[in-house]
Amino acid sequence: MDGGNSSEPVLLRIEHLHKRFGTTAALVDASLTVRRGERVVLIGSSGSGKSTLLRCINHLEVPDQGSIWLDGEFMGGRFAADGRWIQASSGELARQRRHIGMVFQSFNLFAHLSALDNVALGPQWILKRPKALARAQARQLLAKVHLAGHEHKLPAQLSGGQQQRVAIARALAMGPKLMLFDEPTSALDPRLTREVLEVMLELAREQTTMLVVTHELGFARQVADTVGFLEEGRIVEVGTPEQIFDRPQHPSTQAFLNCFSPGGL
Amino acid sequence: MGEILPRLLRALATTIQISVLALLLGTVFGLLLGIARVIGPRLFYPVIDGYIFVVRSTPFALQVYAAFFLLPRAGIDLPLFVVGVLALLFNSVGYQIEIVRPALESVDKEQREAADSLGMTRWLAMWLVILPQAARRMVPPLTNELANLVKASSVLSVIAVYELTRAGHAIIASSYKFAEVLILVAALYFVTIQLLSWGAAYLERRIFTYRSGQPI
Amino acid sequence: MEDAPLLFAGLDVRFMVEIFPRMVQALLVTVQISALALLLGIVLGIPLGGLRVIGPRPLQLLIQGLVSYIRGTPQILHFLVVYFALPGVGILLDEYWTGVVALTVIAVGYEVEIVRAAIESVHKGQREAALAQGMTEPMAFWLILLPQATRRMLPALTNELINVIKASALLSVIAVNELTKVGNAIIYNTFYFVEVLLEVAVLYMLVIGALSWLSKYLENKVFSFGAALSTPETR
């Protein structure tokens, strides 16, 4: 896999992000950039703020402080001429989220819709594509995630791995600039995990810009251009997979990696 | 008894007509207000809550009298049947909002998040994702609501709407056969309401045991 | 001068103040008659509820049937039945007591279920322990089950009082001078529609609002340990 091309323009810039839940600090001064085509993997123990960071990017959680800048536009609002921050309306926020695909740990497929309808729903209703076109594209995407023949099954009739692949197709169908994966395999057994990771590997080969939160260190090493390690809401170390896995600098990173014996996929 | 029953059956048909009309019209308003109560502007919330409080904290008989007195007073002259439907509607909407709202809120918040992450607006997510899943859960309580409306519609007899109770009363007044009439009226109400309650219970089982007890 | 209406938002406030004492008196009749029916309902509901749980099977079915009938037919029908049937069997009561009897019938239909649910919510080990000690079923019921169940019944009984107060408005049909009836009478005499209806509605809402607050308070604060028992809301 080729390394991240530092000549590509920055797609996502996160600066000084803070988020508290009650008295717990979930994110502390988190900053990160993702370039177009770059694959960034965030690792760290549970509760370190990885998921919160991802959910802040598309404003499922509203950050307390800091800015998120996606492809030339602030997420969740804008600065007026006099420097005041103007919160985005829910409609503007919806428009911005269309550029960010999200894959959830618990799949979150629409329970009342078939696999095909799950994928076609967004293009048809949000992007206003003709129904026939939206469905044809949805078929292609389902085939791409190796689910041809499962189009008319309801989520409850699919395995976890199949559901997660439908969820990936659903996110891809919107033609997002950036794909967020929030622990996509944590709810799956090893065999189903493999199905999902294979699809994600294929996406990575196609230069999809991806920001992945995962505990699959083997996958991180194999796919990532950049790996970030989080602890207690802080991004304590960022580097290439070699830097992070082979020569971690920060004691916390070293301690975390000592608990794992990373193997290849 | 042979001549009483057909008259009571015709009156039962009126009772059912009034109740079904109030239920269906009530569902339209109940859905609109219930949705507004969940995702509408916050400004609406106290208004809707206040309406529900008024409906639930005053006797239905008083609401019927209010419709009977106030509509003509406001220059709106309507047939008694329509006044009765409107009074029942006013009452039912207050209860139907409280059927719609919990059903909407019972849809997992992950479903909302998935819709948000695709970039759906609140209203589109409501229409495409939340409402279709919540609708099935509303069916059993709405069936039950119809049973309640059949019961409540008897109060319309106080303003002389010629439904089952009023018809029974009228027949007693002219024939003095109170025992026969009351037994028949009670039996007709009982059977109708039991059928609806069983229907509600059956639908409840159908919907909630569908696929290993997962409420979808 | 004195007769000039004092208007607020188009309402004749002076008139509303003038009729207020009569309204409060009528409200007291409403509350009194409802409380009386609730209490008589408890007196009947406890033995019936107890028999519903531990009585012989045919009696259980009979009580179950009675409850289904009362709950499965309109309240106004119970008024008609009591109004026509009591004189039919030689019992002559005035309007007030006819109303009390009819409301008691309505209350019993729900209170039997409240008592049953409360008793069934007491752990069945309690009953077994009592029987193992040599108590008879009725003794176990009176000495062991009922005392434990009583506290759990209070929120549901408060709700049932609300239901009975709402049902008492139907007594206007048989000329009991409760709140709805008195309000209607004033309307027919004076044609002050809005003022009277508003005042009647507000008085009902004050009483019922306070009771439902009380019921929630009992459920949350005092009884947070046990499963809350509920009674269906009637109209």
mmCIF file of C-alpha atoms in Angstrom, chain A residues 102-104 107-110 113-120 138 141-148 150-174 179 181 195-196 199, chain B residues 118:
data_model
loop_
_atom_site.group_PDB
_atom_site.id
_atom_site.type_symbol
_atom_site.label_atom_id
_atom_site.label_comp_id
_atom_site.label_asym_id
_atom_site.label_seq_id
_atom_site.Cartn_x
_atom_site.Cartn_y
_atom_site.Cartn_z
ATOM 1 C CA MET A 102 -20.794 7.302 8.632
ATOM 2 C CA VAL A 103 -20.686 3.634 9.562
ATOM 3 C CA PHE A 104 -21.808 2.833 13.112
ATOM 4 C CA PHE A 107 -24.968 -0.831 11.995
ATOM 5 C CA ASN A 108 -28.158 1.186 12.572
ATOM 6 C CA LEU A 109 -29.812 0.021 9.378
ATOM 7 C CA PHE A 110 -33.345 1.318 8.974
ATOM 8 C CA LEU A 113 -36.559 -1.230 4.966
ATOM 9 C CA SER A 114 -34.936 -3.917 2.784
ATOM 10 C CA ALA A 115 -31.212 -3.806 2.126
ATOM 11 C CA LEU A 116 -31.851 -2.241 -1.266
ATOM 12 C CA ASP A 117 -34.174 0.414 0.120
ATOM 13 C CA ASN A 118 -31.718 1.231 2.878
ATOM 14 C CA VAL A 119 -29.110 2.048 0.245
ATOM 15 C CA ALA A 120 -31.421 3.753 -2.255
ATOM 16 C CA ALA A 138 -27.936 0.721 -4.947
ATOM 17 C CA LEU A 141 -23.170 -0.839 -4.457
ATOM 18 C CA LEU A 142 -24.596 -3.957 -2.837
ATOM 19 C CA ALA A 143 -22.742 -6.045 -5.410
ATOM 20 C CA LYS A 144 -19.594 -4.099 -4.581
ATOM 21 C CA VAL A 145 -19.902 -5.079 -0.916
ATOM 22 C CA HIS A 146 -20.531 -8.702 -2.005
ATOM 23 C CA LEU A 147 -24.234 -8.714 -1.230
ATOM 24 C CA ALA A 148 -25.766 -9.316 -4.652
ATOM 25 C CA HIS A 150 -29.602 -10.115 -0.676
ATOM 26 C CA GLU A 151 -31.307 -6.955 -1.958
ATOM 27 C CA HIS A 152 -34.772 -7.727 -0.649
ATOM 28 C CA LYS A 153 -33.906 -8.988 2.801
ATOM 29 C CA LEU A 154 -34.794 -6.983 5.875
ATOM 30 C CA PRO A 155 -31.995 -6.106 8.297
ATOM 31 C CA ALA A 156 -33.314 -8.661 10.808
ATOM 32 C CA GLN A 157 -32.801 -11.376 8.155
ATOM 33 C CA LEU A 158 -29.122 -10.515 7.631
ATOM 34 C CA SER A 159 -26.080 -11.462 9.699
ATOM 35 C CA GLY A 160 -24.200 -8.727 11.519
ATOM 36 C CA GLY A 161 -21.453 -8.729 8.923
ATOM 37 C CA GLN A 162 -23.978 -8.459 6.116
ATOM 38 C CA GLN A 163 -25.786 -5.653 7.896
ATOM 39 C CA GLN A 164 -22.559 -3.746 8.341
ATOM 40 C CA ARG A 165 -21.736 -4.120 4.646
ATOM 41 C CA VAL A 166 -25.189 -2.804 3.759
ATOM 42 C CA ALA A 167 -24.467 0.118 6.088
ATOM 43 C CA ILE A 168 -21.209 0.782 4.229
ATOM 44 C CA ALA A 169 -23.066 0.713 0.905
ATOM 45 C CA ARG A 170 -25.691 3.056 2.331
ATOM 46 C CA ALA A 171 -23.032 5.574 3.320
ATOM 47 C CA LEU A 172 -21.199 5.242 -0.031
ATOM 48 C CA ALA A 173 -24.433 5.813 -1.951
ATOM 49 C CA MET A 174 -24.410 9.475 -0.964
ATOM 50 C CA MET A 179 -16.048 8.075 5.228
ATOM 51 C CA PHE A 181 -16.036 4.249 10.525
ATOM 52 C CA GLU A 195 -15.966 -9.905 5.711
ATOM 53 C CA VAL A 196 -16.289 -6.286 6.735
ATOM 54 C CA VAL A 199 -14.697 -4.530 2.039
ATOM 55 C CA LEU B 118 -26.961 10.615 5.788
#
